Structures are given as C-alpha cells and as structure tokens.
Coordinates of N, CA and C in Angstrom, one line a residue:
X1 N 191.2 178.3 -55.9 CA 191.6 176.9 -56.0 C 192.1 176.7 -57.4
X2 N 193.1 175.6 -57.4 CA 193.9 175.6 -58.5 C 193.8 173.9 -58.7
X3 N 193.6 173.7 -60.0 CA 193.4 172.5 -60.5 C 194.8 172.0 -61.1
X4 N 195.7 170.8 -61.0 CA 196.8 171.0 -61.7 C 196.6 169.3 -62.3
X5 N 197.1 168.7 -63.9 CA 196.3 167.7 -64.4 C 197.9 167.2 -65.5
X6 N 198.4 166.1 -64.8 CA 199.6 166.0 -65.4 C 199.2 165.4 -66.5
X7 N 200.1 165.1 -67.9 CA 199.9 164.0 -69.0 C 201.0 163.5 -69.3
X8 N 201.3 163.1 -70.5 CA 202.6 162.6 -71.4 C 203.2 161.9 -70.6
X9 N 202.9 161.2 -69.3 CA 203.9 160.0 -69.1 C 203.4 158.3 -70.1
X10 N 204.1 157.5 -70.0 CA 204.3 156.3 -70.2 C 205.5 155.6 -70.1
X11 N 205.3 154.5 -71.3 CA 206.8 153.4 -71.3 C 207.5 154.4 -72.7
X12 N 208.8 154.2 -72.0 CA 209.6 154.6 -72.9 C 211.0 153.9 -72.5
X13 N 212.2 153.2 -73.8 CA 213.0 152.5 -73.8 C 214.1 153.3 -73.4
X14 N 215.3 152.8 -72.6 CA 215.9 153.8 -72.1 C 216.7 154.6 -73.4
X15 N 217.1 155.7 -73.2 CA 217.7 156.3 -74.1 C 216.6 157.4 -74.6
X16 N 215.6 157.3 -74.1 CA 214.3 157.8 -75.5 C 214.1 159.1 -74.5
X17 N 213.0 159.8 -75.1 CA 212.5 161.7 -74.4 C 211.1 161.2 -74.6
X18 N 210.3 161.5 -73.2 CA 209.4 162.3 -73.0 C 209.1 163.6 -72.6
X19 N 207.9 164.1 -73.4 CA 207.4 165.5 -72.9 C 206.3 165.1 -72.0
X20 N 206.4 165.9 -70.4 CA 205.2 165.7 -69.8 C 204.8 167.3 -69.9
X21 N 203.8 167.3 -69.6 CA 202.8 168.2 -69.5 C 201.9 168.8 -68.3
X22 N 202.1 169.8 -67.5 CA 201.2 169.9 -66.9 C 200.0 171.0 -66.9
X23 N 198.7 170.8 -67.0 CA 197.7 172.4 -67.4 C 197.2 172.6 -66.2
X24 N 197.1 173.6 -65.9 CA 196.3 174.1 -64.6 C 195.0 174.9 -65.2
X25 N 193.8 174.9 -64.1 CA 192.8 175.7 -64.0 C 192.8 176.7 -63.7
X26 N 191.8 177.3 -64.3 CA 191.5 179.1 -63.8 C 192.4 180.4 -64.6
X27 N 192.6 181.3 -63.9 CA 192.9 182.5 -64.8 C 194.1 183.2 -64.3
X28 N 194.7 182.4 -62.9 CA 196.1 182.8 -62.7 C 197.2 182.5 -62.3
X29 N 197.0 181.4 -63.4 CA 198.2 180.9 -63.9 C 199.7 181.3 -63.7
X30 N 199.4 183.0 -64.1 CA 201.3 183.2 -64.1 C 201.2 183.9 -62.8
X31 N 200.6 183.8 -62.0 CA 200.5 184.2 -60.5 C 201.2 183.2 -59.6
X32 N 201.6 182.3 -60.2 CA 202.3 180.7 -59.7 C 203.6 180.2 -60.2
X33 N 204.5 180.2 -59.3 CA 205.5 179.3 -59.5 C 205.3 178.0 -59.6
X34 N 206.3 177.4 -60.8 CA 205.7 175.8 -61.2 C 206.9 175.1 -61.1
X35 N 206.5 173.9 -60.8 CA 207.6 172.6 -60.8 C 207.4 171.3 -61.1
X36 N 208.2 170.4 -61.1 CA 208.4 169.1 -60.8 C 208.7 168.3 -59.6
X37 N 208.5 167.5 -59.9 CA 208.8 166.7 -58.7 C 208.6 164.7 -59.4
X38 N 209.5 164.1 -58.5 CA 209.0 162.6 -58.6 C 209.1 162.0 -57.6
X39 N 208.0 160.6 -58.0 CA 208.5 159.9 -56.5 C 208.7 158.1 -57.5
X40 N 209.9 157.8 -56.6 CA 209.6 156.5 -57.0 C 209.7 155.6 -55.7
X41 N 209.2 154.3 -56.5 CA 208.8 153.1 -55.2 C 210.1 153.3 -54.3
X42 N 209.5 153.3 -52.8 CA 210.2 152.8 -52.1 C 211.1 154.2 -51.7
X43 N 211.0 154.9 -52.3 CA 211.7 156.0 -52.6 C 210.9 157.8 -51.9
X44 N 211.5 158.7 -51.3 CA 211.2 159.7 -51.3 C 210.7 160.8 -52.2
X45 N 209.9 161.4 -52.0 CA 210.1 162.6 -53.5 C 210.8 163.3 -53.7
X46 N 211.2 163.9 -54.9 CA 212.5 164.4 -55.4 C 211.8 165.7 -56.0
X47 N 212.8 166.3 -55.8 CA 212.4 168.0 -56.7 C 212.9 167.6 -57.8
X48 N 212.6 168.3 -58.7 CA 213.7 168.0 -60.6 C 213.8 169.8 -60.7
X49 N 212.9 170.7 -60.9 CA 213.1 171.3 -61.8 C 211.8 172.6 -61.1
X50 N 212.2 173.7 -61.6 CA 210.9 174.8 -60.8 C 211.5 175.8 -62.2
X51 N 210.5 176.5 -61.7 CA 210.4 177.6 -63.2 C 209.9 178.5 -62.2
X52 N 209.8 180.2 -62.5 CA 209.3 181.4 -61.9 C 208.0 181.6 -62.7
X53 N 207.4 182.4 -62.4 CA 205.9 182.7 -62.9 C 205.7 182.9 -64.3
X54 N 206.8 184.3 -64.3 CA 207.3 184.5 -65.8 C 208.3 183.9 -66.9
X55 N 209.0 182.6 -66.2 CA 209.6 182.1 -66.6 C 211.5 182.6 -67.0
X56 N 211.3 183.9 -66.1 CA 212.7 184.3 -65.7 C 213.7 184.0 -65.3
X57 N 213.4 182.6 -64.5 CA 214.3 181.9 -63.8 C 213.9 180.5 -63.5
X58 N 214.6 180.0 -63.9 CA 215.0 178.0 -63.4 C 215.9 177.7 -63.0
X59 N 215.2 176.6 -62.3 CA 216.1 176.1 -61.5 C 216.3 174.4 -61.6
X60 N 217.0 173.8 -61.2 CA 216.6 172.2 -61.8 C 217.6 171.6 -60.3
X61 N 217.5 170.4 -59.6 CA 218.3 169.8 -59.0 C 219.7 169.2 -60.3
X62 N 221.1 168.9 -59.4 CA 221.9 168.2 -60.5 C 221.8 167.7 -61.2
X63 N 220.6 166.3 -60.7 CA 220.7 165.0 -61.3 C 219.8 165.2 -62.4
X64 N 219.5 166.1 -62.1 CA 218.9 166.2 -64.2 C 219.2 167.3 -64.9
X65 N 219.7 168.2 -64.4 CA 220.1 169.8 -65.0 C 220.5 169.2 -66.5
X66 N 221.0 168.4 -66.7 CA 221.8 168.3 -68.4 C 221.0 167.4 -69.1
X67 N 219.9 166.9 -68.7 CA 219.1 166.2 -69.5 C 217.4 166.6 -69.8
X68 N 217.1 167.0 -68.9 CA 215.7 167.7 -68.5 C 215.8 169.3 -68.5
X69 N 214.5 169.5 -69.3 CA 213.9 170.8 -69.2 C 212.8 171.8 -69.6
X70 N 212.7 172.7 -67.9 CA 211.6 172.9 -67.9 C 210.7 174.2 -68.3
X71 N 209.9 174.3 -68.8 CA 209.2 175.5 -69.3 C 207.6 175.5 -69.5
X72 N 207.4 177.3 -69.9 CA 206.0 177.2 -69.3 C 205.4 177.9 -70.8
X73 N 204.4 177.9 -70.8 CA 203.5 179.0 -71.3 C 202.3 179.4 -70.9
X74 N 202.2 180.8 -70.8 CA 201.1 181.2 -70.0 C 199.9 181.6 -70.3
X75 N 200.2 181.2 -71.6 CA 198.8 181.5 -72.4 C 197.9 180.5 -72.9
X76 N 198.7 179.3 -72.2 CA 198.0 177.7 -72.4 C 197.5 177.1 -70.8
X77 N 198.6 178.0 -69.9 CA 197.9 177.5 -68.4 C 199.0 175.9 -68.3
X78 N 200.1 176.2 -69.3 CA 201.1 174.5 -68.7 C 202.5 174.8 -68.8
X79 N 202.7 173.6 -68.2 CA 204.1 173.6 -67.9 C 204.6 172.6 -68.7
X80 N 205.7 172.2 -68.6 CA 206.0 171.1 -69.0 C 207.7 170.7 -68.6
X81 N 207.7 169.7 -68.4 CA 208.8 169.0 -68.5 C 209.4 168.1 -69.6
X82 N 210.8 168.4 -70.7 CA 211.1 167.5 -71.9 C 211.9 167.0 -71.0
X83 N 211.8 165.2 -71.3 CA 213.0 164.4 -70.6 C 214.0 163.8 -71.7
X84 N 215.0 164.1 -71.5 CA 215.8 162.9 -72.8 C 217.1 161.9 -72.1
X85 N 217.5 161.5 -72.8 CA 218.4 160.4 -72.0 C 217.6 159.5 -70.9
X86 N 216.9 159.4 -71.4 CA 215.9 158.6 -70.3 C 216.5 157.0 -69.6
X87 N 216.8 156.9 -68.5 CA 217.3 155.7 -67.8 C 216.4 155.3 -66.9
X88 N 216.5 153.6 -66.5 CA 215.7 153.1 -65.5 C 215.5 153.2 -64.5
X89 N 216.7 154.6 -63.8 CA 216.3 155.0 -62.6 C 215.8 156.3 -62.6
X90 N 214.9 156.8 -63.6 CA 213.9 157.7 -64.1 C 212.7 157.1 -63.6
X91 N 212.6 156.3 -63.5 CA 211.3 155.7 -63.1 C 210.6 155.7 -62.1
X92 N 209.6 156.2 -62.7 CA 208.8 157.0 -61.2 C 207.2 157.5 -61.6
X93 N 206.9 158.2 -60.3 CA 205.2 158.7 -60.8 C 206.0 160.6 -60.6
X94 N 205.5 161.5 -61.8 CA 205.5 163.0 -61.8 C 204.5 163.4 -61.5
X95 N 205.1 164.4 -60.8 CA 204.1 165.4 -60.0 C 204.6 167.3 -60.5
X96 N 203.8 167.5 -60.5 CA 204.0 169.0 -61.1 C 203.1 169.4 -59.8
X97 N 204.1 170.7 -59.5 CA 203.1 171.8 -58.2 C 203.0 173.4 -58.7
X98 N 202.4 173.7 -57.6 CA 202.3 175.3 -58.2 C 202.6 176.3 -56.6
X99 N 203.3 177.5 -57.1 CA 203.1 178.0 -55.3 C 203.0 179.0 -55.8
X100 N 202.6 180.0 -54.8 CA 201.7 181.8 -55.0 C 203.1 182.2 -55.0
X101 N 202.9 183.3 -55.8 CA 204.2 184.2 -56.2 C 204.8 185.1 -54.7
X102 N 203.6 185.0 -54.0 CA 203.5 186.3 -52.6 C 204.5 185.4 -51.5
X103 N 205.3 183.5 -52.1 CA 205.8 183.1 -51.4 C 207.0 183.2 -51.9
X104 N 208.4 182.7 -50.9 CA 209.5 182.3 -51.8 C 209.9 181.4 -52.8
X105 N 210.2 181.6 -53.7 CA 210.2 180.8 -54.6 C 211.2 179.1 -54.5
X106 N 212.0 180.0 -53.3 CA 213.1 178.9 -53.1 C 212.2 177.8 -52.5
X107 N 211.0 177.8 -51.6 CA 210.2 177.3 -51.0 C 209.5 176.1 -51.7
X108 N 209.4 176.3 -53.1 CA 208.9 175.5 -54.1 C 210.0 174.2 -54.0
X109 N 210.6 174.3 -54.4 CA 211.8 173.2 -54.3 C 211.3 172.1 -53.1
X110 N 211.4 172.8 -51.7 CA 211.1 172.2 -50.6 C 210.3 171.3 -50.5
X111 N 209.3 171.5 -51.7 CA 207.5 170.9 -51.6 C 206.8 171.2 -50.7
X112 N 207.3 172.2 -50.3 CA 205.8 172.9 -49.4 C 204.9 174.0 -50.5
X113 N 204.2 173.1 -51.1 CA 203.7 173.9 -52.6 C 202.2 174.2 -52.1
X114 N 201.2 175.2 -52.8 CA 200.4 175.1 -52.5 C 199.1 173.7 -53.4
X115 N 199.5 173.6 -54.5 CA 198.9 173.0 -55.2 C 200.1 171.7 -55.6
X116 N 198.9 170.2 -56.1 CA 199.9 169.5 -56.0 C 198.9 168.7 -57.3
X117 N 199.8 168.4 -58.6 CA 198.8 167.1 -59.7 C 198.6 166.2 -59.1
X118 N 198.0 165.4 -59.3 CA 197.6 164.0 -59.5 C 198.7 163.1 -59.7
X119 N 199.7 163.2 -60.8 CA 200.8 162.6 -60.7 C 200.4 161.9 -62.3
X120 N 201.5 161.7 -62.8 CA 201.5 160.7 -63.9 C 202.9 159.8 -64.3
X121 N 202.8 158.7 -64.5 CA 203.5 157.2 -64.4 C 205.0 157.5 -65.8
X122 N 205.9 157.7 -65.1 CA 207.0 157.5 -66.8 C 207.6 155.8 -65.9
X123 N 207.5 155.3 -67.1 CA 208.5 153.8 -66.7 C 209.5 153.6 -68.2
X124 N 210.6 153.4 -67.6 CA 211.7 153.4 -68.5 C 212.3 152.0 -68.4
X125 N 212.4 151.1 -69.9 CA 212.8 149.9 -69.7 C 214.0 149.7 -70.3
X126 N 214.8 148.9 -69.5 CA 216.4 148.2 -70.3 C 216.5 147.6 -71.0

C-alpha cells in the first residue's frame, strides 16, 4: 500500500509559480511511475505531466509542456510539480498518482493509476 500526500497548493495571482509537492509512503518509491493530474469544477480530470520511476523520461500533455515541470527525487519519496505563468484557468484541485513499474507507463496518463493523493486546491486570481 502506498500513501500519496499532496502540498504547496494555494492562492496565487496570475502570472506567479507554484511548487506542488507530492511524498509518498513506504520504501518503493522508485518502483512507481508518478504524475499529475487536475480537476477543475465542472470539469473532467486532466493529465499534466508523468515522470518514469527513474526519472528518464517525461512526459507532460501540451497545454502545459512550456510552463510546467515535473520531477522527482527518490531519496525524499516526492515528486513535484513547478508551475509558472500561472492563469485562471489553472484553477483546479491536484492530484498526483503513482503506477507499478510492471505496468505501461503510457497507462499512467490514462488514470488508470494504482494509487491516487488526496488532492490539493491551486486557485489563481485576475
């Protein structure tokens, strides 16, 4: 079982960068592919951004590839997402997931993840 415990969201004016954060539990950490995700009101969830276990490979959807990005360390058990250029249709609740390495990675994207955070709140104002 894998614990996953997002942070670093809040209010932030548009234009501005947050770092979110996500740490996972336990001891096999780099045994997992990691991601993002958001959802906002009214709205479906969106993939942003996946990382490989080792961090060999990322991947990000378009609509953030040039402003967002994501990375891990494995000796802290987190991931993290930096956001900059932050706009008001960034606004949303983040979700970071995790999937076993023994799956496709491309599968992560999909959100068929095995592990899912709690989620934490970025709101961006005009």
């Amino acid at each position: 079982q894998v614990q996953l415990v997002e942070s670093g969201g809040g209010l932030v004016q548009a234009g501005g960068s947050l770092r979110l954060s996500c740490t996972a539990s336990g001891r096999t950490f780099s045994s997992y592919h990691m991601g993002w995700f958001r959802q906002a009101p009214a709205k479906e969830r969106e993939f942003l951004a996946s990382i490989s276990n080792l961090a060999y490979n990322v991947y990000y959807t378009d609509s953030v590839k040039d402003r967002f990005t994501i990375s891990r360390d494995n000796t802290k058990n987190t991931v993290y997402l930096q956001m900059n250029s932050l706009q008001s249709d960034d606004t949303a609740v983040y979700y970071c997931a995790a999937l076993h390495i023994t799956k496709p990675w491309a599968q992560l994207a999909r959100g068929a993840n095995d592990y899912w955070g709690q989620g934490t709140q970025v709101t961006v104002s005009s």
